[in-house]
XYZ file of C-alpha atoms in Angstrom:
619
model
C -35.320 1.290 20.210
C -37.034 2.375 16.969
C -40.879 1.937 16.833
C -44.121 2.856 15.591
C -46.937 4.441 17.492
C -50.624 4.794 16.484
C -53.959 4.507 17.943
C -56.398 1.433 17.493
C -60.003 1.818 16.718
C -60.782 2.053 20.654
C -58.417 5.181 20.830
C -55.804 3.224 22.809
C -52.081 4.268 21.874
C -49.980 1.254 20.393
C -46.532 0.768 20.546
C -44.802 -1.467 17.819
C -41.195 -2.038 18.024
C -39.192 -2.397 14.720
C -37.111 -5.519 15.200
C -37.710 -7.023 11.657
C -36.108 -6.336 8.359
C -39.449 -6.259 6.904
C -42.660 -4.897 8.516
C -45.972 -5.122 6.635
C -48.727 -2.653 7.428
C -52.336 -3.089 6.324
C -55.914 -4.191 7.359
C -55.157 -8.185 6.915
C -54.836 -10.091 10.201
C -51.679 -11.724 8.465
C -49.900 -8.133 8.647
C -47.392 -7.317 11.332
C -49.100 -4.045 12.270
C -53.036 -4.381 11.679
C -54.827 -1.049 10.864
C -58.321 -0.470 11.012
C -60.071 2.418 9.111
C -61.195 3.560 5.910
C -58.781 3.594 2.723
C -56.690 0.702 4.283
C -55.752 -2.059 1.746
C -55.220 -5.650 3.300
C -51.416 -5.221 2.609
C -51.234 -1.249 2.175
C -47.388 -0.790 2.660
C -43.957 -2.139 3.743
C -41.456 -0.684 5.939
C -37.980 -2.074 5.159
C -35.050 -1.718 7.520
C -31.615 -1.696 5.880
C -28.366 -0.653 7.568
C -28.803 3.155 8.408
C -32.335 3.597 6.743
C -36.030 2.900 7.155
C -38.004 2.883 3.887
C -41.677 3.202 3.677
C -43.164 1.948 0.320
C -46.641 1.091 -0.982
C -47.425 -2.304 -2.196
C -49.109 -1.068 -5.092
C -49.850 2.183 -7.076
C -53.412 2.063 -5.621
C -51.995 2.144 -2.066
C -50.603 5.531 -1.419
C -49.844 6.936 1.992
C -49.350 10.574 3.262
C -46.493 12.566 4.783
C -47.033 16.014 5.699
C -50.195 15.946 3.600
C -48.379 15.053 0.450
C -49.329 11.673 -1.277
C -46.255 9.411 -1.865
C -45.543 5.783 -2.633
C -41.986 5.833 -1.321
C -40.298 7.558 1.583
C -37.276 7.284 3.704
C -38.452 7.893 7.463
C -36.820 10.129 9.840
C -36.915 10.397 13.680
C -40.442 11.971 14.351
C -41.958 11.675 11.081
C -45.900 11.225 10.773
C -47.400 9.394 7.976
C -51.039 8.439 7.249
C -52.346 5.107 5.993
C -56.131 5.727 5.115
C -57.346 7.439 8.101
C -54.778 6.235 10.796
C -51.976 8.309 11.628
C -48.741 6.572 12.302
C -45.654 8.182 14.177
C -42.188 6.918 13.678
C -39.548 7.274 16.522
C -35.990 6.189 16.321
C -35.685 5.988 20.063
C -38.092 5.327 22.972
C -40.162 8.113 24.290
C -38.025 9.718 27.073
C -40.586 11.624 28.582
C -42.643 8.444 29.708
C -40.167 6.002 30.544
C -41.558 2.388 30.831
C -41.316 0.232 33.779
C -38.563 -2.295 33.240
C -39.851 -5.289 31.398
C -37.798 -8.600 31.142
C -39.202 -9.197 27.659
C -38.212 -5.713 26.216
C -34.967 -6.101 27.763
C -34.461 -9.274 25.882
C -35.946 -7.682 22.691
C -33.346 -4.833 23.070
C -30.527 -7.458 23.240
C -31.914 -9.126 20.149
C -32.055 -5.900 18.333
C -28.653 -5.212 19.489
C -27.223 -8.346 18.182
C -28.913 -8.080 15.159
C -27.513 -4.622 14.418
C -24.154 -6.211 15.325
C -24.722 -8.822 12.901
C -25.758 -6.337 10.014
C -22.828 -4.182 10.740
C -20.494 -7.400 10.564
C -21.961 -8.197 7.152
C -21.036 -4.507 6.073
C -17.508 -5.064 7.264
C -17.094 -8.250 5.044
C -18.241 -6.440 1.880
C -15.053 -6.245 -0.312
C -15.723 -2.721 -1.586
C -17.267 -0.883 1.463
C -16.637 2.769 1.979
C -14.783 3.479 5.359
C -16.486 6.632 5.885
C -19.837 5.290 5.499
C -19.455 2.242 7.803
C -18.180 4.258 10.290
C -21.308 6.589 9.928
C -23.475 3.637 10.094
C -21.533 2.264 13.143
C -22.318 5.431 15.173
C -25.859 5.816 13.791
C -26.613 2.346 15.199
C -24.920 3.120 18.497
C -27.003 6.218 18.893
C -30.241 4.631 18.142
C -29.601 1.495 20.446
C -28.386 3.831 23.391
C -31.184 6.454 23.205
C -28.412 9.065 22.914
C -28.973 12.350 21.354
C -25.542 12.201 19.559
C -22.660 10.079 19.088
C -19.026 10.610 18.185
C -16.121 8.502 16.820
C -12.695 9.996 18.372
C -9.231 8.737 17.099
C -6.360 9.174 19.175
C -3.457 10.803 17.620
C 0.299 11.550 18.754
C 1.240 12.945 22.301
C -2.278 12.549 23.651
C -4.161 14.424 21.001
C -7.175 13.359 19.560
C -9.235 14.152 16.362
C -13.132 13.567 15.778
C -13.630 11.215 12.785
C -17.606 10.935 12.951
C -19.979 13.137 14.609
C -23.735 12.193 14.278
C -27.043 13.086 15.694
C -30.458 11.210 16.214
C -31.639 12.018 12.851
C -28.574 10.337 11.240
C -27.180 13.560 10.035
C -23.741 15.005 10.564
C -23.092 17.290 13.736
C -22.167 20.902 13.028
C -19.030 22.234 15.037
C -18.820 18.508 16.906
C -15.687 20.091 18.686
C -17.924 22.483 20.572
C -20.226 19.436 21.886
C -17.419 17.122 23.405
C -15.965 17.306 26.841
C -12.137 17.543 26.725
C -11.963 16.414 30.298
C -14.248 13.309 29.741
C -12.473 12.229 26.823
C -9.014 12.676 28.581
C -10.474 10.517 31.375
C -11.539 7.738 29.334
C -8.072 7.850 27.227
C -6.103 8.022 30.535
C -7.683 5.222 32.516
C -8.496 3.265 29.115
C -11.729 1.993 30.724
C -15.290 2.384 29.757
C -16.970 5.179 31.583
C -20.541 5.716 32.536
C -21.377 9.294 33.785
C -24.955 9.534 34.824
C -24.783 13.419 35.565
C -21.869 14.925 34.323
C -22.896 18.493 35.333
C -22.912 17.320 39.147
C -20.162 14.816 38.923
C -17.362 15.709 41.322
C -14.605 14.653 39.074
C -15.838 17.346 36.583
C -17.075 19.977 38.622
C -14.065 22.137 37.640
C -14.360 21.355 33.900
C -15.306 24.388 31.782
C -16.284 22.229 28.966
C -18.834 20.369 31.325
C -20.158 23.452 32.735
C -20.835 25.021 29.676
C -22.218 22.212 27.880
C -24.500 21.424 31.146
C -23.776 17.598 30.202
C -25.916 15.249 31.493
C -25.634 11.437 30.512
C -22.269 10.396 28.766
C -20.936 7.181 28.124
C -17.487 6.483 26.642
C -15.788 3.021 25.544
C -12.157 3.167 24.546
C -11.091 1.360 21.275
C -8.208 -1.034 22.185
C -6.534 -3.628 20.042
C -3.752 -5.549 21.600
C -3.009 -2.785 23.918
C -3.005 -0.175 21.367
C -5.523 2.581 22.005
C -7.052 3.690 18.625
C -9.612 6.129 19.994
C -13.248 5.769 21.624
C -16.672 5.921 21.145
C -18.362 8.889 22.759
C -22.399 9.028 23.137
C -24.215 11.634 25.160
C -27.663 13.150 25.996
C -27.784 16.664 27.500
C -31.367 16.534 28.635
C -31.720 13.139 30.542
C -29.912 12.114 33.642
C -29.098 8.463 34.397
C -29.953 7.475 30.919
C -27.384 4.789 30.285
C -27.465 1.443 32.096
C -24.877 -1.081 32.531
C -26.641 -3.207 29.916
C -26.073 -0.295 27.411
C -22.358 0.025 28.465
C -22.082 -3.956 27.533
C -23.675 -3.609 24.456
C -21.652 -0.524 23.259
C -18.363 -2.449 24.198
C -19.280 -5.093 21.810
C -19.689 -2.493 19.121
C -16.557 -0.843 20.191
C -14.552 -4.222 19.895
C -15.832 -4.752 16.444
C -15.048 -1.290 15.538
C -11.662 -1.364 16.894
C -10.601 -4.312 14.893
C -12.154 -2.941 11.958
C -10.118 0.462 12.238
C -7.086 -1.306 13.138
C -7.287 -3.358 9.647
C -8.417 -0.437 7.723
C -5.162 1.453 9.364
C -2.991 -1.343 8.329
C -4.461 -1.434 4.989
C -3.899 2.229 4.353
C -0.479 1.816 5.599
C 0.265 -1.031 3.239
C -1.350 0.793 0.394
C 0.680 3.755 1.159
C 3.971 1.737 1.501
C 3.410 -0.078 -1.958
C 2.546 3.275 -3.573
C 5.614 4.754 -2.033
C 7.552 1.767 -3.288
C 6.156 2.193 -7.037
C 6.987 5.925 -6.577
C 10.455 5.194 -5.537
C 11.001 2.537 -8.098
C 9.986 4.992 -10.645
C 12.378 7.611 -9.324
C 15.366 5.131 -9.180
C 14.624 3.573 -12.490
C 17.081 4.428 -15.481
C 15.206 2.392 -18.204
C 15.116 -1.344 -17.239
C 17.559 -0.793 -14.632
C 16.946 -0.231 -11.014
C 19.459 1.476 -8.654
C 20.105 4.822 -6.715
C 23.377 4.420 -5.100
C 26.213 6.986 -6.009
C 28.094 4.666 -8.366
C 24.939 3.879 -10.334
C 24.102 7.475 -10.514
C 27.650 8.072 -12.230
C 27.064 5.251 -14.680
C 23.626 6.930 -15.714
C 25.369 10.289 -16.202
C 27.915 8.523 -18.274
C 25.506 6.786 -20.410
C 23.307 9.790 -21.184
C 26.322 11.668 -22.325
C 27.823 9.173 -24.448
C 24.484 7.641 -26.066
C 24.017 10.579 -28.435
C 27.419 9.892 -29.979
C 28.753 7.210 -32.074
C 31.792 6.530 -30.172
C 32.585 2.670 -29.301
C 31.941 1.651 -25.545
C 33.554 -0.882 -23.561
C 31.263 -1.871 -20.466
C 33.387 -3.583 -17.834
C 31.999 -5.391 -14.611
C 31.492 -8.688 -13.001
C 29.152 -11.303 -14.415
C 25.516 -10.646 -13.684
C 25.840 -6.870 -12.954
C 23.683 -5.974 -16.039
C 25.964 -5.066 -18.814
C 23.571 -5.996 -21.745
C 20.813 -3.687 -19.938
C 23.260 -0.648 -20.215
C 24.140 -1.621 -23.833
C 20.444 -1.535 -24.383
C 20.178 1.848 -22.794
C 22.892 3.397 -24.915
C 21.173 2.129 -27.926
C 17.625 3.118 -26.986
C 18.812 6.686 -26.011
C 20.995 7.211 -29.200
C 19.689 8.324 -32.623
C 19.873 4.725 -33.713
C 17.098 3.714 -31.284
C 14.825 2.978 -34.410
C 17.272 0.629 -36.112
C 18.397 -3.019 -34.913
C 19.946 -4.016 -31.781
C 22.052 -7.007 -32.216
C 23.689 -8.996 -29.464
C 26.641 -11.512 -30.086
C 27.936 -13.602 -27.136
C 31.546 -14.016 -28.204
C 31.928 -16.741 -25.570
C 28.971 -18.873 -26.536
C 30.183 -19.456 -30.390
C 32.569 -22.326 -31.453
C 35.983 -20.846 -32.330
C 35.798 -22.073 -35.994
C 32.153 -20.312 -36.489
C 32.835 -16.883 -34.851
C 34.031 -15.460 -38.157
C 31.029 -16.709 -40.110
C 28.577 -15.645 -37.236
C 30.068 -11.980 -37.298
C 30.866 -11.419 -40.737
C 28.863 -13.934 -42.694
C 29.603 -16.429 -45.577
C 28.657 -17.489 -49.134
C 27.230 -20.772 -50.296
C 29.833 -23.507 -50.530
C 32.567 -21.415 -48.459
C 32.955 -24.151 -46.041
C 31.336 -27.688 -45.155
C 27.824 -26.756 -44.138
C 27.428 -23.567 -45.927
C 24.531 -24.364 -48.081
C 23.291 -20.908 -48.639
C 24.352 -17.363 -48.463
C 24.348 -15.744 -45.192
C 24.881 -12.389 -43.799
C 26.762 -11.825 -40.562
C 25.474 -10.024 -37.342
C 27.499 -6.633 -38.521
C 25.411 -6.623 -41.653
C 22.304 -7.326 -39.504
C 23.023 -4.239 -37.294
C 23.440 -1.889 -40.194
C 22.517 1.599 -38.980
C 21.970 0.274 -35.657
C 24.090 -1.198 -32.798
C 26.033 -4.258 -32.156
C 26.579 -5.425 -28.821
C 29.691 -7.944 -28.420
C 29.176 -9.469 -25.060
C 32.407 -11.265 -23.379
C 34.825 -9.664 -26.082
C 37.486 -10.991 -24.041
C 36.802 -14.398 -25.200
C 37.499 -13.455 -29.000
C 40.448 -15.514 -30.354
C 43.562 -13.481 -31.290
C 43.680 -14.519 -34.793
C 40.253 -13.178 -35.395
C 40.939 -9.914 -33.422
C 42.912 -8.707 -36.471
C 40.093 -9.009 -38.791
C 37.713 -7.454 -36.356
C 39.942 -4.495 -35.796
C 39.934 -3.860 -39.647
C 36.094 -3.801 -39.662
C 36.156 -1.038 -36.562
C 38.766 0.773 -38.778
C 37.293 0.634 -42.294
C 33.719 0.058 -41.491
C 33.459 -2.722 -44.220
C 33.012 -6.445 -43.702
C 34.120 -9.407 -45.889
C 32.004 -12.602 -45.765
C 33.901 -15.939 -45.730
C 34.293 -17.140 -48.971
C 33.657 -13.928 -50.589
C 36.343 -11.448 -52.242
C 34.527 -8.174 -51.961
C 33.773 -6.227 -49.017
C 30.491 -4.550 -48.089
C 30.115 -1.249 -46.008
C 28.445 -1.059 -42.780
C 27.105 1.627 -40.333
C 27.096 0.120 -36.893
C 27.999 1.396 -33.564
C 29.959 -0.982 -31.476
C 29.313 -1.695 -27.680
C 31.495 -4.354 -26.239
C 31.552 -5.875 -22.682
C 33.412 -8.091 -20.575
C 33.963 -9.329 -17.247
C 37.838 -9.691 -17.632
C 40.523 -6.987 -16.961
C 41.339 -6.421 -20.683
C 44.318 -4.137 -19.667
C 45.839 -7.322 -17.800
C 45.100 -9.322 -20.700
C 46.953 -6.970 -23.017
C 49.735 -7.122 -20.894
C 50.024 -10.785 -20.843
C 49.533 -11.013 -24.814
C 45.931 -12.577 -24.849
C 44.205 -9.429 -26.326
C 45.653 -6.986 -28.946
C 46.408 -3.492 -27.411
C 45.408 -1.823 -30.645
C 41.916 -3.386 -30.534
C 41.542 -2.461 -26.790
C 42.028 1.260 -27.309
C 39.801 0.942 -30.371
C 36.879 -0.476 -28.148
C 37.763 1.458 -24.989
C 37.003 5.154 -26.449
C 34.536 5.329 -23.651
C 34.624 3.195 -20.642
C 31.618 2.284 -18.292
C 32.263 0.320 -15.205
C 29.281 -1.436 -13.436
C 29.892 -1.835 -9.643
C 29.147 -5.152 -8.100
C 25.938 -5.519 -6.231
C 27.537 -6.004 -2.844
C 28.764 -2.257 -3.334
C 25.407 -0.838 -4.059
C 24.060 -0.611 -0.540
C 20.151 -0.279 -0.467
C 19.878 -0.920 -4.073
C 19.847 -4.707 -3.196
C 16.350 -4.287 -1.486
C 15.006 -2.213 -4.309
C 16.184 -4.553 -6.886
C 14.734 -7.746 -4.801
C 11.334 -6.075 -4.352
C 11.216 -5.217 -8.153
C 12.079 -8.761 -8.949
C 9.274 -9.892 -6.485
C 6.659 -7.728 -8.388
C 7.783 -8.892 -11.644
C 7.908 -12.556 -11.234
C 4.995 -13.096 -8.474
C 2.332 -12.421 -11.353
C 4.284 -14.622 -13.568
C 4.241 -17.530 -11.134
C 0.705 -16.782 -9.667
C 1.944 -15.989 -6.221
C -0.179 -13.074 -4.399
C 2.633 -11.164 -2.448
C 3.086 -7.337 -2.026
C 6.548 -6.315 -3.031
C 6.630 -3.685 -0.368
C 6.047 -6.080 2.507
C 7.567 -9.257 0.718
C 10.573 -9.701 3.293
C 10.439 -10.263 6.696
C 13.462 -8.779 8.909
C 15.569 -12.054 8.632
C 15.279 -11.915 4.704
C 15.794 -8.228 4.668
C 19.138 -8.601 6.855
C 20.292 -11.552 4.700
C 19.810 -9.805 1.556
C 21.833 -6.830 2.677
C 24.578 -8.792 4.186
C 25.085 -11.519 1.771
C 28.086 -10.756 -0.744
C 26.095 -11.731 -4.046
C 29.231 -12.961 -5.922
C 26.798 -13.733 -8.822
C 25.497 -10.064 -8.749
C 21.895 -9.443 -9.955
C 21.566 -12.714 -12.028
C 22.275 -14.615 -8.749
C 19.714 -12.555 -7.011
C 17.089 -13.255 -9.291
C 17.467 -16.731 -9.082
C 17.052 -16.622 -5.279
C 13.930 -14.675 -5.708
C 12.325 -16.919 -8.118
C 13.129 -20.067 -6.209
C 11.787 -18.423 -2.829
C 8.554 -17.387 -4.850
C 7.780 -21.129 -5.918
C 8.668 -22.792 -2.696
C 7.998 -20.444 0.077
C 5.021 -21.628 2.501
C 4.049 -18.509 4.109
C 2.763 -14.980 2.848
C 6.082 -13.533 2.997
C 9.668 -14.559 2.126
C 12.178 -15.332 4.837
C 15.868 -15.849 4.824
C 15.320 -19.702 4.755
C 12.867 -19.219 1.931
C 15.867 -17.174 0.151
C 18.202 -20.126 1.142
C 20.550 -17.146 2.664
C 21.829 -17.033 6.391
C 19.949 -14.451 8.369
C 23.132 -13.719 10.383
C 24.701 -12.631 7.074
C 27.075 -15.629 5.923
C 28.476 -15.148 2.560
C 30.402 -11.761 3.303
C 32.923 -10.937 6.046
C 32.491 -7.847 8.237
C 35.547 -6.325 6.624
C 34.113 -6.556 3.358
C 30.501 -5.398 4.351
C 32.105 -2.192 6.032
C 34.222 -1.485 2.642
C 30.895 -1.829 0.656
C 29.081 0.568 2.817
C 26.896 -1.975 4.416
C 28.205 -1.387 7.988
C 26.295 1.509 9.397
C 29.301 2.010 11.783
C 31.915 2.654 9.035
C 33.751 5.768 9.656
C 34.111 8.388 7.210
C 37.363 8.775 5.123
C 38.402 12.150 6.343
C 38.387 13.873 9.452
C 35.240 15.957 10.040
C 33.800 17.568 13.102
C 32.114 15.274 15.788
C 28.557 16.878 15.346
C 28.755 16.128 11.410
C 29.979 12.414 11.974
C 27.135 12.027 14.609
C 24.694 13.207 11.985
C 25.899 11.246 9.447
C 25.793 8.029 11.435
C 22.250 8.859 12.661
C 21.145 9.117 8.844
C 22.850 5.930 7.858
C 21.193 4.180 10.908
C 17.648 5.613 10.220
C 18.135 4.517 6.601
C 19.345 0.973 7.572
C 16.406 0.436 9.984
C 13.752 1.755 7.244
C 15.328 -1.050 5.114
C 14.766 -3.678 7.492
C 11.374 -2.501 8.042
C 10.492 -2.456 4.234
C 10.332 1.322 4.233
C 7.538 1.342 6.975
C 7.898 4.490 8.726
C 5.484 4.077 11.562
C 7.214 0.790 12.486
C 10.795 2.563 12.262
C 9.690 5.116 14.517
C 8.371 2.611 16.970
C 11.516 0.369 16.908
C 13.795 3.683 17.435
C 11.454 4.783 20.166
C 10.895 8.270 18.325
C 8.206 10.564 17.309
C 6.710 9.351 13.641
C 7.543 12.822 12.623
C 11.297 12.436 13.166
C 11.103 9.980 10.539
C 9.201 11.954 8.313
C 11.443 15.071 8.655
C 14.647 12.581 7.913
C 13.053 11.464 4.773
C 12.226 14.807 3.598
C 15.867 15.883 4.136
C 17.166 12.789 2.428
C 14.938 13.811 -0.597
C 16.426 17.193 -0.829
């Protein structure tokens, strides 16, 4: 137990245990330590104990004290320091004097327990600090354990894979790091504690039968050693190891019980820190992956989308007309934006026209403009969308809805690059790039006489087809997590996109057919964020069937969502096995929100197997 020793005026040795946060030294009877002698003020100095440190400070400039003959007013004490107040010398000790052990005293035992609980309380308060440094907290933990157990050194050992371990913290009695800690630990004692998973007190390791053949014990000439495993819910995290090479029978059962309490706190703290680090790592991985699979505002990395990106990059630099096809909700307008943003016209207007949302009698005026009085309601001159998009891009969404009679005028504008406003006789030249989109099969519309063939060919110089969401595999999860991150902050919901979905939600997202595509997925995510009760989203929150209703097994296999899907051609059995294994690992990774450690645990493999798999996938 940390204490101060000094002689009173009669010459008797006094021993004062330091159990208070603040101890006052001086000549006044109100001081905790009453010193009698020359040059001592009534309240001369204070000794303040903070986690991991003992600070001695003068109460006034006129009340200095001396350390090693040097006058000072503030000093951080270390084990064995001697300081002088007036003409009284005081010695600071971080542990009890082992050379002259005191007889057991119930009051001392109770005091030690109080001190242990006080240190535990202080350590618990440190854990609750929002910005505590992990290394500093672990150092403080071992420093307190060393001081309380009267050990000469202490170690925090963390378990690793395949029975290996690493030394995370190594501290000595002077609260300093231990040099070459690996050389001071007994591998056999550590393995004994890890294997049995039980606290160990070894009174005299050098003569213990269990370790008589242990070279690490023989070489180190170990005496007293105490080990306590760090276990949380059956998971062995490591152990706390304290020892003293000069004293046998140092540790008692009460020391072991006290160490077990500290170990319990430390185990929970380390487990939470590991989970937090994993979460931060997974969040960082998700952010990195999203950046890697982002194409402007578009999220996706499946092969069909990669082909779309390549096609957009090639066509963007030209002025050729582009026809974007795909089901409703697949993101056709986003692709049109990317074509514009990657073109030389990016600094000029991007004008959107939804041909299916404008009344038929107003479409001509909307596209080409009108002059005042040209029809009822035309109270002023108005330019059309084509003129508004001059030098930029006009995006004609749902072009398949354009009436036949207007298709002729529209074709003339594409051919001549001139527009004629309603009610006006002259034409105006326009410089626009046309990008159109439709969810209809225009070739079929042409065949059935509902769309002009010449206009179709004029628009479809370059075609870009967007695959439906059900054919995009793991892109569903990437987009879903992106949408969670986007709307969670907007709705004031605290949720991490990397761990937003539980297993039922992940399975449901992957198996649902998504007839409404990304727009439908977005609506499900918004609704779930607003109505969910728990910290994560479930299949019920998403209003999806966890069993995968909404899509047949056949369609899922066709879309690539069935990990058992067979290759389209005959390949060697070893290649087929490797292909299936890669797909299955990717699927389990997706179900675990990309958590590599949990995936390895579920598959019953070493985590390094998953890391090697991901490295191959990244090549």
